[in-house]
Amino acid sequence: MKKICSFFLILTIVVFLCSCNKEEQKTMQNFYFDTLISITVGEKDLPAANKAFDICAELENTFSRTKKGSELYKINEEGFSSLSPHMQEVLEFSLDFSKECDGAFDITVAPLTDLWNIKERTVPPSDEEIALALRTVGYQSITLSPFQKGDVGIDLGAVAKGYAADIIREKLVKEGVDKAIIDLGGNVQLIGEYTVGIRNPFNPEEIYAKFTLKDKSAVTSGAYQRYFTSNGVRYHHILDPRTGKCADSGIASVTVISESSMQADALSTAIFVIGKDGLKLCDKYPLTDALLIMEDGEIITTEGFGEKYSLTVFEKN
Ligand code: AMP
Ligand code: MG
């Protein structure tokens, strides 16, 4: 339990409330998707935030891999094959995206995430165990019309929170909300303008940089979010589906900005796996940008990032 708390407290992205509206903004929190979900709105919009939490419950019943009876659970365990509109949309996007990035992002990583079991493991699995798990990894096994998945297992951990953030935003906007922070454990989606801080991946207590976003999502993937250490080596939760091992591309953290939180979520995971060449993926998705903090401390961004978002990088001692 102690370990779980420590990684939930280290949220990757921090949104600052301006002093001018601190009094009137209220945060409601709840626990879904194995994650602390916060919705911050003005007092008059609290009923709308409540309704948004109802959607979280529905989406958890769709995308949770572990909750018995969820749609994904039935797909994986019982071969269930009639897809809800939410599931259809996420699978369609994920399969197209997997092709775009040549399998660096792959929702069939389930046997690998099970094998690596980052929450409980203390030593890495053997090469033989990894090779065995890799036999059933490959998004190419999934077809959508009709839905068939062969013998692969699906894990939507790299994309479902982003999708949920988009659906929550849609609901709040429909309810007339014009200022809100939707935060799904660091997957942030904003209605209105806010200053956003990203954690220092080398010392997550510190803020590394800040920038300003309006009506956009920011999502960070980093090796410091969920990990264990063995013989001085850190093993983390983002896996390279091509090798079956923890991604090791020289990136300490990647933050992606997009109007679509689902895109930002998938892109941040994929770029973390690919490395700095993965920035090219942002060209394929409109109005999408990224900021990488490399393991040697170098910062690499998409073109014009600094000016577009008024980026400030804090001096480190
Ligand atoms: P994120 O924190 O969004 O980067 O997603 C990481 C989560 O997605 C992990 O906890 C796994 O459940 C899953 N995952 C890990 N590696 C990959 C990958 N290469 N492609 C798709 N999903 C992955
Ligand atoms: Mg992701």
PDB file of N, CA and C in Angstrom, residues 245-299:
ATOM      1  N   LYS A 245      11.340  -5.387 -23.369  1.00  0.00           N
ATOM      2  CA  LYS A 245      12.031  -4.833 -22.188  1.00  0.00           C
ATOM      3  C   LYS A 245      11.575  -3.394 -21.925  1.00  0.00           C
ATOM      4  N   CYS A 246      12.016  -2.828 -20.815  1.00  0.00           N
ATOM      5  CA  CYS A 246      11.664  -1.437 -20.523  1.00  0.00           C
ATOM      6  C   CYS A 246      12.260  -0.547 -21.601  1.00  0.00           C
ATOM      7  N   ALA A 247      11.466   0.417 -22.057  1.00  0.00           N
ATOM      8  CA  ALA A 247      11.954   1.335 -23.093  1.00  0.00           C
ATOM      9  C   ALA A 247      13.210   2.027 -22.586  1.00  0.00           C
ATOM     10  N   ASP A 248      14.182   2.179 -23.480  1.00  0.00           N
ATOM     11  CA  ASP A 248      15.477   2.732 -23.087  1.00  0.00           C
ATOM     12  C   ASP A 248      15.978   3.603 -24.233  1.00  0.00           C
ATOM     13  N   SER A 249      15.295   4.736 -24.416  1.00  0.00           N
ATOM     14  CA  SER A 249      15.565   5.542 -25.620  1.00  0.00           C
ATOM     15  C   SER A 249      16.325   6.815 -25.296  1.00  0.00           C
ATOM     16  N   GLY A 250      16.748   6.968 -24.039  1.00  0.00           N
ATOM     17  CA  GLY A 250      17.491   8.179 -23.665  1.00  0.00           C
ATOM     18  C   GLY A 250      16.576   9.305 -23.170  1.00  0.00           C
ATOM     19  N   ILE A 251      15.270   9.064 -23.149  1.00  0.00           N
ATOM     20  CA  ILE A 251      14.338  10.103 -22.675  1.00  0.00           C
ATOM     21  C   ILE A 251      14.044   9.875 -21.186  1.00  0.00           C
ATOM     22  N   ALA A 252      14.121  10.965 -20.397  1.00  0.00           N
ATOM     23  CA  ALA A 252      13.742  10.862 -18.983  1.00  0.00           C
ATOM     24  C   ALA A 252      12.251  11.160 -18.818  1.00  0.00           C
ATOM     25  N   SER A 253      11.760  12.156 -19.580  1.00  0.00           N
ATOM     26  CA  SER A 253      10.308  12.372 -19.605  1.00  0.00           C
ATOM     27  C   SER A 253       9.907  13.074 -20.886  1.00  0.00           C
ATOM     28  N   VAL A 254       8.707  12.776 -21.333  1.00  0.00           N
ATOM     29  CA  VAL A 254       8.176  13.430 -22.534  1.00  0.00           C
ATOM     30  C   VAL A 254       6.795  13.957 -22.212  1.00  0.00           C
ATOM     31  N   THR A 255       6.578  15.228 -22.556  1.00  0.00           N
ATOM     32  CA  THR A 255       5.273  15.848 -22.345  1.00  0.00           C
ATOM     33  C   THR A 255       4.698  16.221 -23.702  1.00  0.00           C
ATOM     34  N   VAL A 256       3.488  15.760 -23.973  1.00  0.00           N
ATOM     35  CA  VAL A 256       2.852  16.066 -25.264  1.00  0.00           C
ATOM     36  C   VAL A 256       1.644  16.961 -25.027  1.00  0.00           C
ATOM     37  N   ILE A 257       1.506  17.966 -25.890  1.00  0.00           N
ATOM     38  CA  ILE A 257       0.386  18.901 -25.822  1.00  0.00           C
ATOM     39  C   ILE A 257      -0.472  18.709 -27.065  1.00  0.00           C
ATOM     40  N   SER A 258      -1.771  18.610 -26.859  1.00  0.00           N
ATOM     41  CA  SER A 258      -2.675  18.422 -27.995  1.00  0.00           C
ATOM     42  C   SER A 258      -4.068  18.821 -27.555  1.00  0.00           C
ATOM     43  N   GLU A 259      -4.957  19.104 -28.516  1.00  0.00           N
ATOM     44  CA  GLU A 259      -6.353  19.337 -28.114  1.00  0.00           C
ATOM     45  C   GLU A 259      -6.966  18.034 -27.640  1.00  0.00           C
ATOM     46  N   SER A 260      -6.532  16.929 -28.239  1.00  0.00           N
ATOM     47  CA  SER A 260      -7.067  15.622 -27.854  1.00  0.00           C
ATOM     48  C   SER A 260      -6.152  14.969 -26.824  1.00  0.00           C
ATOM     49  N   SER A 261      -6.715  14.692 -25.656  1.00  0.00           N
ATOM     50  CA  SER A 261      -5.909  14.062 -24.607  1.00  0.00           C
ATOM     51  C   SER A 261      -5.600  12.613 -24.982  1.00  0.00           C
ATOM     52  N   MET A 262      -6.494  11.983 -25.751  1.00  0.00           N
ATOM     53  CA  MET A 262      -6.205  10.612 -26.199  1.00  0.00           C
ATOM     54  C   MET A 262      -4.955  10.605 -27.085  1.00  0.00           C
ATOM     55  N   GLN A 263      -4.879  11.575 -28.001  1.00  0.00           N
ATOM     56  CA  GLN A 263      -3.680  11.656 -28.850  1.00  0.00           C
ATOM     57  C   GLN A 263      -2.441  11.935 -28.020  1.00  0.00           C
ATOM     58  N   ALA A 264      -2.568  12.896 -27.092  1.00  0.00           N
ATOM     59  CA  ALA A 264      -1.407  13.264 -26.273  1.00  0.00           C
ATOM     60  C   ALA A 264      -0.934  12.053 -25.458  1.00  0.00           C
ATOM     61  N   ASP A 265      -1.892  11.274 -24.938  1.00  0.00           N
ATOM     62  CA  ASP A 265      -1.567  10.115 -24.109  1.00  0.00           C
ATOM     63  C   ASP A 265      -0.808   9.064 -24.942  1.00  0.00           C
ATOM     64  N   ALA A 266      -1.372   8.734 -26.099  1.00  0.00           N
ATOM     65  CA  ALA A 266      -0.736   7.717 -26.953  1.00  0.00           C
ATOM     66  C   ALA A 266       0.629   8.204 -27.447  1.00  0.00           C
ATOM     67  N   LEU A 267       0.670   9.484 -27.853  1.00  0.00           N
ATOM     68  CA  LEU A 267       1.945  10.025 -28.368  1.00  0.00           C
ATOM     69  C   LEU A 267       3.022  10.034 -27.304  1.00  0.00           C
ATOM     70  N   SER A 268       2.654  10.379 -26.072  1.00  0.00           N
ATOM     71  CA  SER A 268       3.705  10.479 -25.054  1.00  0.00           C
ATOM     72  C   SER A 268       4.304   9.095 -24.790  1.00  0.00           C
ATOM     73  N   THR A 269       3.455   8.070 -24.780  1.00  0.00           N
ATOM     74  CA  THR A 269       3.985   6.714 -24.571  1.00  0.00           C
ATOM     75  C   THR A 269       4.868   6.301 -25.747  1.00  0.00           C
ATOM     76  N   ALA A 270       4.377   6.555 -26.963  1.00  0.00           N
ATOM     77  CA  ALA A 270       5.130   6.128 -28.158  1.00  0.00           C
ATOM     78  C   ALA A 270       6.472   6.859 -28.270  1.00  0.00           C
ATOM     79  N   ILE A 271       6.464   8.171 -28.023  1.00  0.00           N
ATOM     80  CA  ILE A 271       7.718   8.928 -28.148  1.00  0.00           C
ATOM     81  C   ILE A 271       8.714   8.459 -27.089  1.00  0.00           C
ATOM     82  N   PHE A 272       8.195   8.142 -25.889  1.00  0.00           N
ATOM     83  CA  PHE A 272       9.089   7.638 -24.839  1.00  0.00           C
ATOM     84  C   PHE A 272       9.796   6.366 -25.309  1.00  0.00           C
ATOM     85  N   VAL A 273       9.080   5.526 -26.052  1.00  0.00           N
ATOM     86  CA  VAL A 273       9.668   4.263 -26.536  1.00  0.00           C
ATOM     87  C   VAL A 273      10.649   4.539 -27.684  1.00  0.00           C
ATOM     88  N   ILE A 274      10.263   5.415 -28.607  1.00  0.00           N
ATOM     89  CA  ILE A 274      11.066   5.620 -29.830  1.00  0.00           C
ATOM     90  C   ILE A 274      12.314   6.467 -29.555  1.00  0.00           C
ATOM     91  N   GLY A 275      12.175   7.485 -28.702  1.00  0.00           N
ATOM     92  CA  GLY A 275      13.278   8.417 -28.486  1.00  0.00           C
ATOM     93  C   GLY A 275      13.033   9.697 -29.271  1.00  0.00           C
ATOM     94  N   LYS A 276      14.087  10.534 -29.391  1.00  0.00           N
ATOM     95  CA  LYS A 276      13.850  11.876 -29.958  1.00  0.00           C
ATOM     96  C   LYS A 276      13.350  11.834 -31.398  1.00  0.00           C
ATOM     97  N   ASP A 277      13.657  10.772 -32.148  1.00  0.00           N
ATOM     98  CA  ASP A 277      13.115  10.655 -33.514  1.00  0.00           C
ATOM     99  C   ASP A 277      11.593  10.586 -33.516  1.00  0.00           C
ATOM    100  N   GLY A 278      11.053  10.175 -32.403  1.00  0.00           N
ATOM    101  CA  GLY A 278       9.595  10.053 -32.280  1.00  0.00           C
ATOM    102  C   GLY A 278       8.884  11.396 -32.372  1.00  0.00           C
ATOM    103  N   LEU A 279       9.633  12.500 -32.201  1.00  0.00           N
ATOM    104  CA  LEU A 279       9.015  13.830 -32.304  1.00  0.00           C
ATOM    105  C   LEU A 279       8.354  14.023 -33.659  1.00  0.00           C
ATOM    106  N   LYS A 280       8.874  13.319 -34.674  1.00  0.00           N
ATOM    107  CA  LYS A 280       8.295  13.436 -36.030  1.00  0.00           C
ATOM    108  C   LYS A 280       6.829  13.037 -36.043  1.00  0.00           C
ATOM    109  N   LEU A 281       6.437  12.172 -35.105  1.00  0.00           N
ATOM    110  CA  LEU A 281       5.033  11.741 -35.047  1.00  0.00           C
ATOM    111  C   LEU A 281       4.100  12.934 -34.843  1.00  0.00           C
ATOM    112  N   CYS A 282       4.605  13.966 -34.140  1.00  0.00           N
ATOM    113  CA  CYS A 282       3.753  15.132 -33.856  1.00  0.00           C
ATOM    114  C   CYS A 282       3.315  15.817 -35.154  1.00  0.00           C
ATOM    115  N   ASP A 283       4.150  15.711 -36.228  1.00  0.00           N
ATOM    116  CA  ASP A 283       3.779  16.358 -37.496  1.00  0.00           C
ATOM    117  C   ASP A 283       2.508  15.749 -38.076  1.00  0.00           C
ATOM    118  N   LYS A 284       2.244  14.493 -37.710  1.00  0.00           N
ATOM    119  CA  LYS A 284       1.090  13.801 -38.313  1.00  0.00           C
ATOM    120  C   LYS A 284      -0.217  14.145 -37.605  1.00  0.00           C
ATOM    121  N   TYR A 285      -0.123  14.783 -36.446  1.00  0.00           N
ATOM    122  CA  TYR A 285      -1.334  15.110 -35.694  1.00  0.00           C
ATOM    123  C   TYR A 285      -1.408  16.620 -35.531  1.00  0.00           C
ATOM    124  N   PRO A 286      -2.485  17.261 -36.020  1.00  0.00           N
ATOM    125  CA  PRO A 286      -2.537  18.721 -36.032  1.00  0.00           C
ATOM    126  C   PRO A 286      -2.498  19.322 -34.619  1.00  0.00           C
ATOM    127  N   LEU A 287      -1.865  20.490 -34.526  1.00  0.00           N
ATOM    128  CA  LEU A 287      -1.820  21.260 -33.280  1.00  0.00           C
ATOM    129  C   LEU A 287      -1.257  20.449 -32.110  1.00  0.00           C
ATOM    130  N   THR A 288      -0.251  19.645 -32.416  1.00  0.00           N
ATOM    131  CA  THR A 288       0.351  18.801 -31.387  1.00  0.00           C
ATOM    132  C   THR A 288       1.816  19.184 -31.214  1.00  0.00           C
ATOM    133  N   ASP A 289       2.261  19.304 -29.978  1.00  0.00           N
ATOM    134  CA  ASP A 289       3.656  19.651 -29.691  1.00  0.00           C
ATOM    135  C   ASP A 289       4.195  18.771 -28.582  1.00  0.00           C
ATOM    136  N   ALA A 290       5.521  18.755 -28.455  1.00  0.00           N
ATOM    137  CA  ALA A 290       6.103  17.921 -27.391  1.00  0.00           C
ATOM    138  C   ALA A 290       7.377  18.537 -26.846  1.00  0.00           C
ATOM    139  N   LEU A 291       7.647  18.225 -25.580  1.00  0.00           N
ATOM    140  CA  LEU A 291       8.877  18.657 -24.915  1.00  0.00           C
ATOM    141  C   LEU A 291       9.522  17.421 -24.284  1.00  0.00           C
ATOM    142  N   LEU A 292      10.760  17.171 -24.683  1.00  0.00           N
ATOM    143  CA  LEU A 292      11.484  16.027 -24.129  1.00  0.00           C
ATOM    144  C   LEU A 292      12.535  16.513 -23.154  1.00  0.00           C
ATOM    145  N   ILE A 293      12.662  15.827 -22.028  1.00  0.00           N
ATOM    146  CA  ILE A 293      13.820  16.031 -21.151  1.00  0.00           C
ATOM    147  C   ILE A 293      14.636  14.749 -21.282  1.00  0.00           C
ATOM    148  N   MET A 294      15.836  14.885 -21.847  1.00  0.00           N
ATOM    149  CA  MET A 294      16.660  13.706 -22.091  1.00  0.00           C
ATOM    150  C   MET A 294      17.391  13.315 -20.804  1.00  0.00           C
ATOM    151  N   GLU A 295      17.883  12.067 -20.772  1.00  0.00           N
ATOM    152  CA  GLU A 295      18.564  11.602 -19.553  1.00  0.00           C
ATOM    153  C   GLU A 295      19.811  12.427 -19.240  1.00  0.00           C
ATOM    154  N   ASP A 296      20.418  13.052 -20.271  1.00  0.00           N
ATOM    155  CA  ASP A 296      21.600  13.888 -19.997  1.00  0.00           C
ATOM    156  C   ASP A 296      21.198  15.336 -19.689  1.00  0.00           C
ATOM    157  N   GLY A 297      19.901  15.583 -19.535  1.00  0.00           N
ATOM    158  CA  GLY A 297      19.439  16.922 -19.145  1.00  0.00           C
ATOM    159  C   GLY A 297      19.098  17.820 -20.326  1.00  0.00           C
ATOM    160  N   GLU A 298      19.447  17.397 -21.537  1.00  0.00           N
ATOM    161  CA  GLU A 298      19.130  18.222 -22.708  1.00  0.00           C
ATOM    162  C   GLU A 298      17.602  18.322 -22.867  1.00  0.00           C
ATOM    163  N   ILE A 299      17.151  19.517 -23.301  1.00  0.00           N
ATOM    164  CA  ILE A 299      15.714  19.685 -23.570  1.00  0.00           C
ATOM    165  C   ILE A 299      15.531  19.793 -25.080  1.00  0.00           C
TER     166      ILE A 299
END
